[in-house]
PDB file of C-alpha atoms in Angstrom:
ATOM      1  CA  UNK F   1     -30.782 -36.724 -10.939  1.00 44.00           C
ATOM      2  CA  UNK F   2     -29.847 -33.924  -7.955  1.00 48.00           C
ATOM      3  CA  UNK F   3     -29.416 -34.616  -4.790  1.00 49.00           C
ATOM      4  CA  UNK F   4     -30.013 -31.648  -1.990  1.00 53.00           C
ATOM      5  CA  UNK F   5     -27.216 -31.423   0.135  1.00 56.00           C
ATOM      6  CA  UNK F   6     -28.334 -30.802   3.495  1.00 57.00           C
ATOM      7  CA  UNK F   7     -26.576 -28.323   5.466  1.00 58.00           C
ATOM      8  CA  UNK F   8     -23.394 -29.319   7.810  1.00 60.00           C
ATOM      9  CA  UNK F   9     -23.933 -30.065  10.953  1.00 69.00           C
ATOM     10  CA  UNK F  10     -22.306 -28.397  13.784  1.00 76.00           C
ATOM     11  CA  UNK F  11     -19.795 -31.025  13.732  1.00 85.00           C
ATOM     12  CA  UNK F  12     -18.020 -30.494  10.842  1.00 92.00           C
ATOM     13  CA  UNK F  13     -15.437 -28.686   9.672  1.00 96.00           C
ATOM     14  CA  UNK F  14     -13.189 -27.902   6.765  1.00 97.00           C
ATOM     15  CA  UNK F  15     -10.122 -28.100   8.318  1.00 98.00           C
ATOM     16  CA  UNK F  16      -8.833 -29.471  12.018  1.00 98.00           C
ATOM     17  CA  UNK F  17      -6.081 -28.412  13.738  1.00 97.00           C
ATOM     18  CA  UNK F  18      -4.493 -29.405  16.435  1.00 97.00           C
ATOM     19  CA  UNK F  19      -1.969 -27.461  18.793  1.00 95.00           C
ATOM     20  CA  UNK F  20      -2.620 -23.937  19.362  1.00 95.00           C
ATOM     21  CA  UNK F  21       0.579 -22.216  19.346  1.00 93.00           C
ATOM     22  CA  UNK F  22       1.922 -19.638  17.333  1.00 90.00           C
ATOM     23  CA  UNK F  23       2.050 -21.845  13.669  1.00 93.00           C
ATOM     24  CA  UNK F  24      -1.653 -22.951  14.623  1.00 96.00           C
ATOM     25  CA  UNK F  25      -2.955 -20.271  15.707  1.00 95.00           C
ATOM     26  CA  UNK F  26      -2.124 -18.159  12.462  1.00 94.00           C
ATOM     27  CA  UNK F  27      -2.596 -21.275  10.128  1.00 96.00           C
ATOM     28  CA  UNK F  28      -6.726 -21.397  11.801  1.00 97.00           C
ATOM     29  CA  UNK F  29      -7.260 -17.267  11.641  1.00 96.00           C
ATOM     30  CA  UNK F  30      -5.830 -17.595   8.105  1.00 96.00           C
ATOM     31  CA  UNK F  31      -7.798 -20.658   6.962  1.00 97.00           C
ATOM     32  CA  UNK F  32     -10.959 -18.936   8.869  1.00 96.00           C
ATOM     33  CA  UNK F  33     -11.112 -15.477   6.813  1.00 96.00           C
ATOM     34  CA  UNK F  34     -13.130 -17.235   4.741  1.00 96.00           C
ATOM     35  CA  UNK F  35     -16.753 -17.069   5.760  1.00 94.00           C
ATOM     36  CA  UNK F  36     -17.824 -20.138   4.386  1.00 94.00           C
ATOM     37  CA  UNK F  37     -14.803 -22.243   5.891  1.00 96.00           C
ATOM     38  CA  UNK F  38     -15.123 -24.318   9.129  1.00 96.00           C
ATOM     39  CA  UNK F  39     -11.899 -24.495  11.659  1.00 97.00           C
ATOM     40  CA  UNK F  40     -11.266 -25.950  14.296  1.00 97.00           C
ATOM     41  CA  UNK F  41      -8.662 -25.548  16.256  1.00 96.00           C
ATOM     42  CA  UNK F  42      -7.504 -27.829  19.324  1.00 96.00           C
ATOM     43  CA  UNK F  43      -5.150 -26.934  22.048  1.00 95.00           C
ATOM     44  CA  UNK F  44      -4.769 -29.041  25.167  1.00 94.00           C
ATOM     45  CA  UNK F  45      -3.434 -26.636  27.439  1.00 93.00           C
ATOM     46  CA  UNK F  46      -5.849 -24.117  29.030  1.00 93.00           C
ATOM     47  CA  UNK F  47      -6.389 -20.644  28.190  1.00 92.00           C
ATOM     48  CA  UNK F  48      -3.769 -17.636  28.501  1.00 91.00           C
ATOM     49  CA  UNK F  49      -5.559 -16.471  31.761  1.00 94.00           C
ATOM     50  CA  UNK F  50      -2.640 -16.830  33.908  1.00 95.00           C
ATOM     51  CA  UNK F  51      -1.226 -13.542  34.952  1.00 95.00           C
ATOM     52  CA  UNK F  52       2.248 -14.746  34.427  1.00 96.00           C
ATOM     53  CA  UNK F  53       2.118 -15.723  30.746  1.00 94.00           C
ATOM     54  CA  UNK F  54       1.408 -11.308  30.005  1.00 93.00           C
ATOM     55  CA  UNK F  55       4.558 -10.299  32.794  1.00 92.00           C
ATOM     56  CA  UNK F  56       7.678 -10.832  30.717  1.00 88.00           C
ATOM     57  CA  UNK F  57      10.006 -11.816  33.794  1.00 92.00           C
ATOM     58  CA  UNK F  58       6.511 -14.328  34.417  1.00 94.00           C
ATOM     59  CA  UNK F  59       8.271 -17.435  31.636  1.00 93.00           C
ATOM     60  CA  UNK F  60      10.218 -17.952  34.985  1.00 95.00           C
ATOM     61  CA  UNK F  61       6.216 -19.020  37.166  1.00 96.00           C
ATOM     62  CA  UNK F  62       5.531 -20.214  33.657  1.00 96.00           C
ATOM     63  CA  UNK F  63       8.589 -23.168  33.060  1.00 96.00           C
ATOM     64  CA  UNK F  64       8.083 -26.037  35.353  1.00 96.00           C
ATOM     65  CA  UNK F  65       4.937 -25.491  35.902  1.00 97.00           C
ATOM     66  CA  UNK F  66       2.350 -28.055  34.782  1.00 97.00           C
ATOM     67  CA  UNK F  67      -0.568 -25.519  34.239  1.00 96.00           C
ATOM     68  CA  UNK F  68       1.518 -23.873  31.263  1.00 96.00           C
ATOM     69  CA  UNK F  69       4.593 -26.602  30.693  1.00 97.00           C
ATOM     70  CA  UNK F  70       4.241 -29.966  29.252  1.00 97.00           C
ATOM     71  CA  UNK F  71       7.551 -30.736  31.681  1.00 97.00           C
ATOM     72  CA  UNK F  72       9.523 -32.927  29.001  1.00 98.00           C
ATOM     73  CA  UNK F  73      13.271 -33.324  29.997  1.00 97.00           C
ATOM     74  CA  UNK F  74      15.936 -34.814  27.307  1.00 97.00           C
ATOM     75  CA  UNK F  75      17.483 -37.937  27.529  1.00 98.00           C
ATOM     76  CA  UNK F  76      19.909 -38.391  29.836  1.00 97.00           C
ATOM     77  CA  UNK F  77      23.110 -36.929  27.592  1.00 97.00           C
ATOM     78  CA  UNK F  78      27.278 -38.191  27.737  1.00 97.00           C
ATOM     79  CA  UNK F  79      27.809 -34.435  27.179  1.00 96.00           C
ATOM     80  CA  UNK F  80      26.293 -33.424  29.995  1.00 96.00           C
ATOM     81  CA  UNK F  81      28.091 -35.826  32.268  1.00 97.00           C
ATOM     82  CA  UNK F  82      24.491 -38.225  32.118  1.00 97.00           C
ATOM     83  CA  UNK F  83      22.351 -35.323  32.728  1.00 97.00           C
ATOM     84  CA  UNK F  84      19.090 -34.502  31.687  1.00 97.00           C
ATOM     85  CA  UNK F  85      17.662 -31.116  31.214  1.00 97.00           C
ATOM     86  CA  UNK F  86      14.414 -29.127  31.098  1.00 95.00           C
ATOM     87  CA  UNK F  87      12.776 -28.848  27.166  1.00 96.00           C
ATOM     88  CA  UNK F  88       9.998 -26.214  28.119  1.00 95.00           C
ATOM     89  CA  UNK F  89       7.164 -26.972  25.803  1.00 95.00           C
ATOM     90  CA  UNK F  90       3.877 -24.228  26.401  1.00 95.00           C
ATOM     91  CA  UNK F  91       0.785 -25.927  28.196  1.00 96.00           C
ATOM     92  CA  UNK F  92      -1.275 -23.284  27.146  1.00 95.00           C
ATOM     93  CA  UNK F  93      -3.159 -21.093  24.111  1.00 94.00           C
ATOM     94  CA  UNK F  94      -0.437 -19.408  22.449  1.00 93.00           C
ATOM     95  CA  UNK F  95       2.051 -22.646  22.996  1.00 94.00           C
ATOM     96  CA  UNK F  96       5.867 -22.671  24.222  1.00 93.00           C
ATOM     97  CA  UNK F  97       5.559 -18.252  22.672  1.00 91.00           C
ATOM     98  CA  UNK F  98       3.477 -18.259  25.606  1.00 93.00           C
ATOM     99  CA  UNK F  99       5.905 -18.778  27.850  1.00 94.00           C
ATOM    100  CA  UNK F 100       8.904 -17.523  26.403  1.00 89.00           C
ATOM    101  CA  UNK F 101       9.308 -14.379  28.138  1.00 85.00           C
ATOM    102  CA  UNK F 102       8.153 -12.497  25.690  1.00 80.00           C
ATOM    103  CA  UNK F 103      11.517 -12.115  23.674  1.00 81.00           C
ATOM    104  CA  UNK F 104      11.454 -12.304  20.131  1.00 81.00           C
ATOM    105  CA  UNK F 105      14.504 -12.430  17.911  1.00 85.00           C
ATOM    106  CA  UNK F 106      15.320 -12.694  14.107  1.00 91.00           C
ATOM    107  CA  UNK F 107      17.020 -16.198  12.963  1.00 91.00           C
ATOM    108  CA  UNK F 108      20.578 -16.384  11.313  1.00 95.00           C
ATOM    109  CA  UNK F 109      20.792 -14.047   7.989  1.00 97.00           C
ATOM    110  CA  UNK F 110      23.820 -17.164   7.648  1.00 97.00           C
ATOM    111  CA  UNK F 111      20.616 -19.316   7.958  1.00 97.00           C
ATOM    112  CA  UNK F 112      18.155 -17.860   5.200  1.00 97.00           C
ATOM    113  CA  UNK F 113      21.222 -17.329   2.546  1.00 98.00           C
ATOM    114  CA  UNK F 114      21.915 -21.612   2.997  1.00 97.00           C
ATOM    115  CA  UNK F 115      18.750 -22.467   2.871  1.00 96.00           C
ATOM    116  CA  UNK F 116      17.851 -20.235  -0.127  1.00 97.00           C
ATOM    117  CA  UNK F 117      21.259 -21.970  -1.419  1.00 98.00           C
ATOM    118  CA  UNK F 118      20.319 -25.481  -1.335  1.00 97.00           C
ATOM    119  CA  UNK F 119      16.540 -25.109  -2.931  1.00 97.00           C
ATOM    120  CA  UNK F 120      17.130 -22.852  -5.766  1.00 97.00           C
ATOM    121  CA  UNK F 121      14.279 -20.796  -4.149  1.00 97.00           C
ATOM    122  CA  UNK F 122      15.565 -16.918  -3.488  1.00 97.00           C
ATOM    123  CA  UNK F 123      13.169 -16.576  -1.602  1.00 96.00           C
ATOM    124  CA  UNK F 124      15.010 -17.812   1.873  1.00 95.00           C
ATOM    125  CA  UNK F 125      16.887 -15.108   1.436  1.00 97.00           C
ATOM    126  CA  UNK F 126      17.658 -12.964   4.120  1.00 97.00           C
ATOM    127  CA  UNK F 127      17.092  -9.875   2.238  1.00 97.00           C
ATOM    128  CA  UNK F 128      14.091 -11.181   1.176  1.00 97.00           C
ATOM    129  CA  UNK F 129      12.572 -12.380   4.652  1.00 96.00           C
ATOM    130  CA  UNK F 130      13.981  -9.733   6.002  1.00 96.00           C
ATOM    131  CA  UNK F 131      10.844  -7.106   5.113  1.00 95.00           C
ATOM    132  CA  UNK F 132       8.394  -9.914   6.809  1.00 92.00           C
ATOM    133  CA  UNK F 133      10.151  -9.766   9.767  1.00 91.00           C
ATOM    134  CA  UNK F 134      10.317  -6.069  10.162  1.00 92.00           C
ATOM    135  CA  UNK F 135       6.585  -6.021   9.350  1.00 90.00           C
ATOM    136  CA  UNK F 136       6.310  -8.278  12.287  1.00 83.00           C
ATOM    137  CA  UNK F 137       8.208  -6.769  14.808  1.00 84.00           C
ATOM    138  CA  UNK F 138       5.954  -3.558  15.626  1.00 71.00           C
TER     139      UNK F 138
END
């Protein structure tokens, strides 16, 4: 016996991604390339249309601003004489990458080589990751 499958409702998704930061947006983009796949990307923050997000010095107006920052703080630490520090976390589409002053830097080569050695997966080595970094930098 065959059942007729009813069409998916507008509330049916194959994937639900929580968090519209760099990783969430990238994953949603890649999954949604297949037109048969329905992806829902949820972001608690607002759209990234705040002008200061798109200006390099704008991070001064984004970090510590409840519109774009979750305003987290670290626990008081003895090594900081009992002080706590701001722990900026982006509350907007793009997440922390939207409030970082448009700064980009590669990770340390030694870290990548260490991960390759620990896992036995040469794909994590610096030399194998470097072409991907270069491809994203232009």
